[in-house]
Coordinates of C-alpha atoms in Angstrom, one line a residue:
M1 CA -12.3 -7.0 30.4
K2 CA -9.0 -8.7 29.6
N3 CA -10.5 -10.1 26.4
V4 CA -11.8 -6.7 25.4
K5 CA -8.3 -5.2 26.0
A6 CA -6.8 -7.9 23.9
I7 CA -9.1 -7.4 21.0
F8 CA -9.2 -3.6 21.1
P9 CA -6.0 -3.1 18.9
F10 CA -7.6 -5.2 16.2
I11 CA -10.8 -3.2 16.3
A12 CA -9.0 0.2 16.5
Y13 CA -6.5 -0.6 13.8
G14 CA -9.2 -2.3 11.6
V15 CA -11.5 0.7 11.8
S16 CA -8.7 3.2 11.1
L17 CA -7.4 1.2 8.1
L18 CA -11.0 0.5 6.8
S19 CA -11.9 4.2 7.2
V20 CA -8.9 5.3 5.1
Q21 CA -8.8 2.5 2.5
G22 CA -12.6 2.4 2.5
L23 CA -12.8 6.1 1.6
I24 CA -10.1 5.8 -1.1
Y25 CA -12.2 3.1 -2.8
V26 CA -15.5 4.8 -2.2
L27 CA -14.0 7.9 -3.9
Q28 CA -12.9 5.7 -6.8
L29 CA -16.1 3.8 -7.2
G30 CA -18.2 7.0 -6.8
S31 CA -16.1 8.7 -9.4
A32 CA -16.5 5.7 -11.8
S33 CA -20.3 6.0 -11.5
L34 CA -20.3 9.8 -11.9
N35 CA -17.8 10.1 -14.8
A36 CA -17.1 8.7 -18.2
P37 CA -14.6 5.8 -18.6
E38 CA -11.8 8.1 -19.9
V39 CA -12.1 10.4 -16.8
F40 CA -12.1 7.4 -14.5
G41 CA -9.1 6.1 -16.3
T42 CA -7.3 9.4 -15.5
I43 CA -8.3 9.1 -11.8
R44 CA -7.2 5.6 -11.4
T45 CA -3.9 6.3 -13.3
T46 CA -3.2 9.2 -10.9
E47 CA -3.9 7.1 -7.8
S48 CA -1.6 4.3 -9.1
L49 CA 1.2 6.6 -10.1
A50 CA 1.0 8.5 -6.8
T51 CA 1.2 5.3 -4.8
I52 CA 4.4 4.2 -6.7
L53 CA 6.0 7.6 -6.4
A54 CA 5.2 7.6 -2.6
L55 CA 7.2 4.4 -2.2
C56 CA 10.0 6.0 -4.2
V57 CA 10.0 8.9 -1.7
T58 CA 9.9 6.8 1.4
F59 CA 12.6 4.3 0.4
G60 CA 10.9 1.5 2.4
L61 CA 11.2 3.5 5.6
P62 CA 7.7 2.7 6.9
S63 CA 8.5 -1.0 7.1
T64 CA 11.9 -0.3 8.7
L65 CA 10.1 1.9 11.2
L66 CA 7.8 -1.0 12.0
V67 CA 10.8 -2.9 13.2
Q68 CA 12.9 -0.1 14.8
A69 CA 10.2 2.1 16.4
R70 CA 8.7 -0.7 18.4
K71 CA 6.8 -0.2 21.6
G72 CA 9.0 0.7 24.5
I73 CA 11.6 2.7 22.5
S74 CA 12.9 5.8 24.3
L75 CA 11.5 9.2 23.4
E76 CA 15.0 10.3 22.4
D77 CA 15.5 7.3 20.0
L78 CA 12.0 7.9 18.6
Q79 CA 12.8 11.6 18.0
L80 CA 16.1 10.7 16.3
T81 CA 14.5 8.0 14.1
A82 CA 11.6 10.3 13.1
S83 CA 14.0 13.2 12.4
A84 CA 16.1 11.0 10.1
C85 CA 13.1 9.6 8.3
L86 CA 11.5 13.0 7.7
A87 CA 14.9 14.4 6.4
I88 CA 15.1 11.5 3.9
V89 CA 11.5 11.9 2.7
G90 CA 11.8 15.6 2.3
S91 CA 15.0 15.4 0.4
A92 CA 13.7 12.6 -1.8
F93 CA 10.5 14.5 -2.6
I94 CA 12.5 17.6 -3.8
L95 CA 14.6 15.3 -6.0
L96 CA 11.5 13.6 -7.4
V97 CA 9.9 16.9 -8.3
L98 CA 13.1 18.0 -10.1
L99 CA 13.3 14.7 -12.0
A100 CA 9.7 15.0 -13.0
V101 CA 10.2 18.5 -14.4
V102 CA 13.2 17.3 -16.4
A103 CA 11.2 14.3 -17.6
V104 CA 8.2 16.3 -18.8
T105 CA 10.4 18.9 -20.6
A106 CA 13.0 16.6 -22.1
L107 CA 11.5 13.1 -22.6
P108 CA 8.7 12.0 -25.0
I109 CA 6.2 11.1 -22.2
P110 CA 2.7 10.0 -23.3
M111 CA 0.1 12.8 -23.2
E112 CA -1.9 10.9 -20.5
Y113 CA 1.0 11.1 -18.1
Q114 CA 1.7 14.7 -18.8
T115 CA -1.8 15.3 -17.5
V116 CA -1.5 12.9 -14.5
L117 CA 2.0 13.8 -13.2
P118 CA 1.2 17.3 -11.8
L119 CA -1.7 15.7 -9.8
A120 CA 0.3 12.6 -8.7
L121 CA 3.3 14.4 -7.3
P122 CA 1.7 16.4 -4.4
L123 CA -0.5 13.4 -3.6
A124 CA 2.7 11.2 -3.5
G125 CA 4.4 13.6 -1.1
V126 CA 1.6 13.6 1.5
I127 CA 1.0 9.8 1.1
G128 CA 4.7 9.4 2.0
L129 CA 4.4 11.5 5.1
R130 CA 1.2 9.6 6.1
L131 CA 2.9 6.3 5.7
I132 CA 5.8 7.4 8.0
F133 CA 3.5 8.7 10.8
V134 CA 1.0 5.9 10.6
T135 CA 3.7 3.2 10.7
A136 CA 5.4 4.8 13.7
S137 CA 2.0 4.9 15.5
Q138 CA 1.4 1.3 14.6
A139 CA 4.9 0.2 15.8
Q140 CA 4.3 2.0 19.1
Q141 CA 0.8 0.4 19.1
R142 CA -1.0 3.7 19.5
F143 CA -4.1 2.4 17.8
N144 CA -6.5 4.7 19.5
E145 CA -4.8 7.8 18.1
L146 CA -4.7 6.2 14.7
L147 CA -8.4 5.5 15.0
I148 CA -9.3 9.2 15.8
A149 CA -7.1 10.6 13.1
S150 CA -8.2 8.2 10.3
A151 CA -11.9 8.1 11.1
G152 CA -12.2 11.9 11.6
A153 CA -10.4 12.7 8.3
S154 CA -12.3 10.1 6.4
L155 CA -15.7 11.4 7.6
L156 CA -14.9 15.0 6.6
C157 CA -13.6 14.0 3.2
L158 CA -16.6 11.7 2.5
V159 CA -19.0 14.6 3.3
L160 CA -17.0 16.9 0.9
F161 CA -17.2 14.3 -1.9
A162 CA -20.9 13.7 -1.3
L163 CA -21.6 17.5 -1.4
C164 CA -19.7 17.8 -4.7
A165 CA -21.8 14.8 -6.1
V166 CA -25.1 16.4 -5.0
L167 CA -24.2 19.7 -6.5
G168 CA -23.5 18.0 -9.8
F169 CA -19.7 18.4 -10.1
A170 CA -18.2 15.5 -12.0
N171 CA -14.6 15.7 -13.0
V172 CA -11.1 14.7 -11.9
Y173 CA -11.0 17.4 -9.2
T174 CA -14.2 16.1 -7.6
W175 CA -12.1 13.1 -6.6
Y176 CA -8.7 14.7 -6.3
V177 CA -9.5 17.4 -3.7
P178 CA -11.1 15.0 -1.1
R179 CA -8.3 12.5 -1.8
L180 CA -5.5 15.0 -1.1
L181 CA -7.3 16.5 1.9
L182 CA -7.6 13.0 3.5
E183 CA -3.8 12.6 3.5
I184 CA -3.2 16.1 4.8
L185 CA -5.7 15.9 7.6
I186 CA -4.2 12.6 8.9
V187 CA -0.7 13.9 8.8
L188 CA -1.7 17.1 10.6
R189 CA -3.5 15.2 13.3
L190 CA -0.7 12.7 14.0
T191 CA 1.8 15.5 13.8
R192 CA 0.1 17.6 16.4
V193 CA -1.1 14.9 18.8
S194 CA 1.2 11.9 18.6
F195 CA 4.5 13.4 17.4
G196 CA 4.5 17.0 18.6
P197 CA 7.8 16.6 20.6
T198 CA 9.3 14.5 17.7
I199 CA 8.5 17.0 15.0
A200 CA 9.8 19.9 17.0
H201 CA 13.0 17.9 17.4
V202 CA 13.4 17.8 13.6
F203 CA 14.0 21.5 13.4
R204 CA 16.7 21.5 16.0
P205 CA 20.3 21.2 14.9
H206 CA 21.4 17.6 15.8
A207 CA 24.7 16.2 14.8
L208 CA 23.4 12.6 15.0
V209 CA 20.5 13.1 12.6
G210 CA 22.6 12.8 9.5
Q211 CA 24.4 9.7 10.8
H212 CA 21.2 8.1 11.9
A213 CA 19.6 8.9 8.5
R214 CA 22.4 7.2 6.7
R215 CA 22.2 4.1 8.9
I216 CA 18.4 3.8 8.5
L217 CA 18.6 4.4 4.8
G218 CA 21.3 1.7 4.5
S219 CA 19.0 -0.9 6.2
A220 CA 15.9 0.3 4.3
I221 CA 17.1 0.6 0.8
S222 CA 16.9 -3.0 -0.2
L223 CA 13.4 -3.3 1.3
G224 CA 12.4 0.0 -0.4
I225 CA 13.5 -1.3 -3.8
S226 CA 11.6 -4.5 -3.3
M227 CA 8.5 -2.6 -2.2
M228 CA 8.7 -0.4 -5.3
F229 CA 8.9 -3.6 -7.4
R230 CA 5.8 -4.9 -5.5
S231 CA 3.9 -1.6 -6.1
I232 CA 4.8 -1.7 -9.8
L233 CA 3.3 -5.2 -10.0
D234 CA 0.2 -4.0 -8.2
H235 CA -0.4 -0.9 -10.2
G236 CA 1.4 -1.8 -13.4
P237 CA -1.7 -3.1 -15.2
I238 CA -3.5 0.2 -14.8
L239 CA -0.4 2.3 -15.9
F240 CA 0.1 -0.1 -18.8
A241 CA -3.5 0.1 -20.0
A242 CA -3.2 3.9 -19.9
A243 CA 0.2 4.0 -21.6
V244 CA -0.6 1.8 -24.7
G245 CA -3.4 4.2 -25.7
G246 CA -6.1 1.5 -26.2
A247 CA -9.8 2.0 -25.7
A248 CA -10.8 4.0 -22.7
I249 CA -13.1 1.3 -21.6
V250 CA -10.2 -1.1 -21.2
A251 CA -8.3 1.3 -18.8
G252 CA -11.6 1.8 -16.9
E253 CA -12.3 -1.9 -16.6
I254 CA -8.8 -2.7 -15.5
G255 CA -8.9 0.1 -12.9
L256 CA -12.2 -1.2 -11.4
I257 CA -11.0 -4.8 -11.4
M258 CA -7.8 -3.9 -9.6
T259 CA -9.8 -1.7 -7.2
V260 CA -12.2 -4.6 -6.3
C261 CA -9.2 -7.0 -5.9
T262 CA -7.5 -4.5 -3.5
I263 CA -10.8 -4.1 -1.5
A264 CA -10.9 -7.9 -1.0
L265 CA -7.5 -7.8 0.6
I266 CA -8.4 -5.2 3.3
P267 CA -9.6 -7.7 6.0
T268 CA -6.3 -9.6 5.8
I269 CA -4.2 -6.5 5.6
T270 CA -6.0 -5.2 8.7
A271 CA -5.2 -8.4 10.6
Q272 CA -1.5 -8.3 9.5
G273 CA -1.2 -4.7 10.7
V274 CA -1.8 -5.9 14.3
L275 CA -0.2 -9.3 14.1
I276 CA 3.1 -8.4 12.4
P277 CA 4.3 -6.0 15.2
R278 CA 3.5 -8.8 17.7
L279 CA 5.4 -11.3 15.7
I280 CA 8.4 -9.0 15.6
D281 CA 8.2 -8.6 19.4
A282 CA 8.0 -12.4 19.8
I283 CA 11.0 -13.0 17.5
S284 CA 13.0 -10.3 19.3
G285 CA 12.1 -11.8 22.7
Q286 CA 12.9 -15.3 21.5
R287 CA 9.4 -16.4 22.4
R288 CA 7.7 -19.5 21.0
I289 CA 5.7 -18.9 17.8
S290 CA 2.7 -21.0 16.8
Y291 CA 3.2 -21.9 13.2
G292 CA -0.1 -23.7 13.1
K293 CA -1.9 -20.4 13.8
I294 CA 0.1 -18.7 10.9
L295 CA -1.0 -21.4 8.5
A296 CA -4.6 -21.2 9.7
F297 CA -4.5 -17.4 9.2
L298 CA -3.2 -17.9 5.6
L299 CA -6.0 -20.4 4.8
A300 CA -8.8 -18.3 6.3
G301 CA -7.4 -15.2 4.5
A302 CA -7.4 -17.0 1.2
L303 CA -11.1 -18.1 1.6
A304 CA -12.2 -14.6 2.7
T305 CA -10.5 -12.8 -0.1
A306 CA -11.8 -15.2 -2.7
A307 CA -15.4 -14.7 -1.5
I308 CA -15.2 -10.9 -1.3
V309 CA -13.7 -10.5 -4.8
N310 CA -16.4 -12.6 -6.4
I311 CA -19.2 -10.8 -4.6
G312 CA -17.7 -7.4 -5.6
L313 CA -17.3 -8.4 -9.3
V314 CA -21.0 -9.5 -9.4
L315 CA -22.3 -6.3 -7.8
L316 CA -20.0 -3.8 -9.6
P317 CA -21.8 -3.6 -12.9
F318 CA -25.0 -2.5 -11.0
A319 CA -23.1 0.5 -9.6
V320 CA -21.3 1.6 -12.8
S321 CA -23.5 2.2 -15.8
W322 CA -20.8 1.9 -18.5
L323 CA -19.5 -1.5 -17.1
A324 CA -20.7 -4.7 -18.7
P325 CA -21.1 -7.9 -16.5
F326 CA -17.9 -9.9 -16.1
G327 CA -17.6 -13.4 -17.5
W328 CA -16.7 -16.5 -15.5
S329 CA -13.1 -16.4 -16.9
I330 CA -12.5 -12.9 -15.4
M331 CA -13.9 -14.0 -12.1
V332 CA -11.8 -17.1 -11.9
L333 CA -8.7 -15.1 -12.8
C334 CA -9.5 -12.4 -10.2
T335 CA -9.9 -15.1 -7.5
I336 CA -6.4 -16.4 -8.4
I337 CA -5.0 -12.9 -8.3
V338 CA -6.4 -11.9 -4.8
V339 CA -5.5 -15.3 -3.2
A340 CA -2.0 -15.0 -4.6
K341 CA -1.7 -11.4 -3.5
M342 CA -2.9 -12.3 0.0
L343 CA -0.4 -15.1 0.4
A344 CA 2.4 -13.0 -1.0
G345 CA 1.6 -10.0 1.3
A346 CA 1.2 -12.1 4.4
S347 CA 4.4 -14.1 3.7
G348 CA 6.2 -10.8 3.0
G349 CA 5.2 -9.5 6.4
I350 CA 6.4 -12.6 8.1
L351 CA 9.7 -12.5 6.2
L352 CA 10.0 -8.8 7.3
A353 CA 9.5 -9.9 10.9
F354 CA 12.4 -12.5 10.4
R355 CA 14.4 -9.6 8.9
R356 CA 14.8 -11.4 5.6
N357 CA 14.9 -8.2 3.6
Q358 CA 17.2 -9.5 0.9
T359 CA 14.9 -12.5 0.4
I360 CA 11.9 -10.1 -0.1
L361 CA 14.0 -8.1 -2.7
S362 CA 15.0 -11.2 -4.6
I363 CA 11.4 -12.5 -4.8
N364 CA 10.0 -9.1 -5.9
T365 CA 12.8 -8.6 -8.5
A366 CA 12.1 -12.1 -10.0
T367 CA 8.4 -11.4 -10.1
T368 CA 8.9 -7.9 -11.7
T369 CA 11.2 -9.5 -14.3
L370 CA 8.4 -11.9 -15.1
G371 CA 6.0 -9.0 -15.4
L372 CA 8.3 -7.2 -17.9
I373 CA 8.4 -10.4 -19.9
C374 CA 4.6 -10.5 -20.0
V375 CA 4.4 -6.8 -21.0
A376 CA 6.8 -7.5 -23.8
G377 CA 4.6 -10.4 -24.9
L378 CA 1.5 -8.3 -24.9
L379 CA 3.2 -5.6 -27.0
W380 CA 4.7 -8.1 -29.4
H381 CA 1.3 -9.7 -29.9
G382 CA 0.2 -6.5 -31.8
G383 CA -2.6 -4.1 -31.2
P384 CA -3.9 -2.7 -27.8
P385 CA -4.4 -5.6 -25.4
T386 CA -7.8 -6.6 -24.2
T387 CA -9.0 -6.6 -20.6
L388 CA -8.9 -10.4 -20.5
A389 CA -5.3 -10.6 -21.8
I390 CA -4.1 -8.1 -19.1
V391 CA -5.9 -10.0 -16.3
Q392 CA -4.5 -13.3 -17.5
A393 CA -0.9 -11.8 -17.4
V394 CA -1.5 -10.4 -13.9
A395 CA -2.8 -13.8 -12.7
A396 CA 0.2 -15.6 -14.0
I397 CA 2.6 -13.1 -12.4
E398 CA 0.9 -13.1 -9.0
L399 CA 0.7 -16.9 -8.9
C400 CA 4.5 -17.2 -9.5
G401 CA 5.2 -14.6 -6.9
A402 CA 3.0 -16.3 -4.3
F403 CA 4.7 -19.6 -4.9
L404 CA 8.2 -18.1 -4.4
Y405 CA 7.0 -16.4 -1.2
M406 CA 5.5 -19.6 0.2
L407 CA 8.7 -21.5 -0.4
C408 CA 10.7 -18.9 1.4
I409 CA 8.3 -18.7 4.3
F410 CA 8.4 -22.4 4.9
A411 CA 12.2 -22.3 4.7
A412 CA 12.3 -19.5 7.3
M413 CA 10.0 -21.4 9.6
R414 CA 12.1 -24.6 9.4
S415 CA 15.3 -22.6 10.0
R416 CA 13.8 -21.1 13.2
Q417 CA 12.5 -24.4 14.4
A418 CA 15.9 -26.0 13.9
H419 CA 17.6 -23.1 15.6
A420 CA 15.2 -23.3 18.6
G421 CA 15.7 -27.1 18.9
S422 CA 19.5 -26.9 18.9

C-alpha cells in the first residue's frame, strides 16, 4: 500500500499531462491528415503563436508558483498569491490585446499572421489561466484533482473533434473549437473545485494584493523573460517557416517534425512535473539529494526520447497523405534535437529548484541570440529555406543550449556539495 501511495502522484500527474498534451497533438495530427498543408500550417502557426503569447501574459508566474505555493502553505497565503497572479495575468492580457490591435493596424504584418492573430489571442489568454491553476495544483500536490479536470476535459474535446471529422468538417475551426474548449473546461473545473475560496478572494478589496503582485512579479520577471526566449526557440522554426512565405509543404513538414519532437518529450516532462516539487522541498528542508539518481534520470530520458522520436518519424508518413518519408539526415538531426531539449528542460527544472533564475535567463538569452544569428544566415543565403536547412539550424541551437545547461547544472551540484561538506 505504501508503494502504491508513493507512485500514485506519478500516475495521476502523468495521466493528466498525457491527456492534455496527448489531445493537443492528436488534434494537430488529425488536422494534418484531414486538411491540406497550407491549412495545417495555419493551425500549427496559431498553436505556436498562442503558446508564446501565453508566456508573455503569465510572466513566468507558473514557475514562480511552483516554488512559492508549495504543499503546506496557509490558505491565506495561497489566496493572496493566486489573487496577485490573476491580477497580473488579467492586466497583461488586456495590454496584449491592445498591442495586437495597434500592430495589425499600424505595422506591415505578413498576411499569414493577420489571419492567425485573432485566433491566437483568446487561446493564449485561457492557456495562461490554465498554466496558473495547474501549476498551483501541482505545487500543492493535488494530483487527483488535476487528473479529473484534465482527463474529463480531454475526453469531451476528443469526442467533439471526432464528431466533426465524421461529419466531414475539415478547416481551421474543426481544430480550433475543441482546442479552445479544452483550456476553458480545465480552468472552470479547477476554479470551481480546487480554488473556489481563492477565486472568491480575488474579487474582495485587499490592500496587500497590489504589494504581493509587485513582489511576485519582481521575482518572476527574469524567469518569465527566459521562458519566453525558450518558447521562441521551441516554436520559432514554425513561425519562421510561415513568415518567409515559402512553400506550404515546408511549413507543414516543420510543424509535424516539431510536433513529433515535442511528443517524444512528454514522458520526461511528466516525470519532471512530479520530481521538481519534491526536489524543491528537499532543497528547502536541507535534505540530502542523490545526484546519482539525477544523472540516471537524464541518461534514461535521453534514450527514451531518442527512441520515441525515431519511431514517430517512421510512422508519421503513413498517417499524413501529403507527407513524404523522412531521410536518415532528418532522423539523426531530430534525435539530436529531442535529446538536447530533454537535457536542457531537465537541467532548467533543477536550476529552478536551486533558485538560479538569473542563470536560466543568461543561458536562454545566449541560445536565443545564436538562434537569431542562424535566422540571419538562412535569410542571407537567399531564397526560402528548405526543411533540412531549418532542422539543421534548430539542431545546432539546441545542442549549444543543452551544453550550457549541463555545465551550469554540474556547477550547481558541486556548489551544493561543497556547501554541505563545509
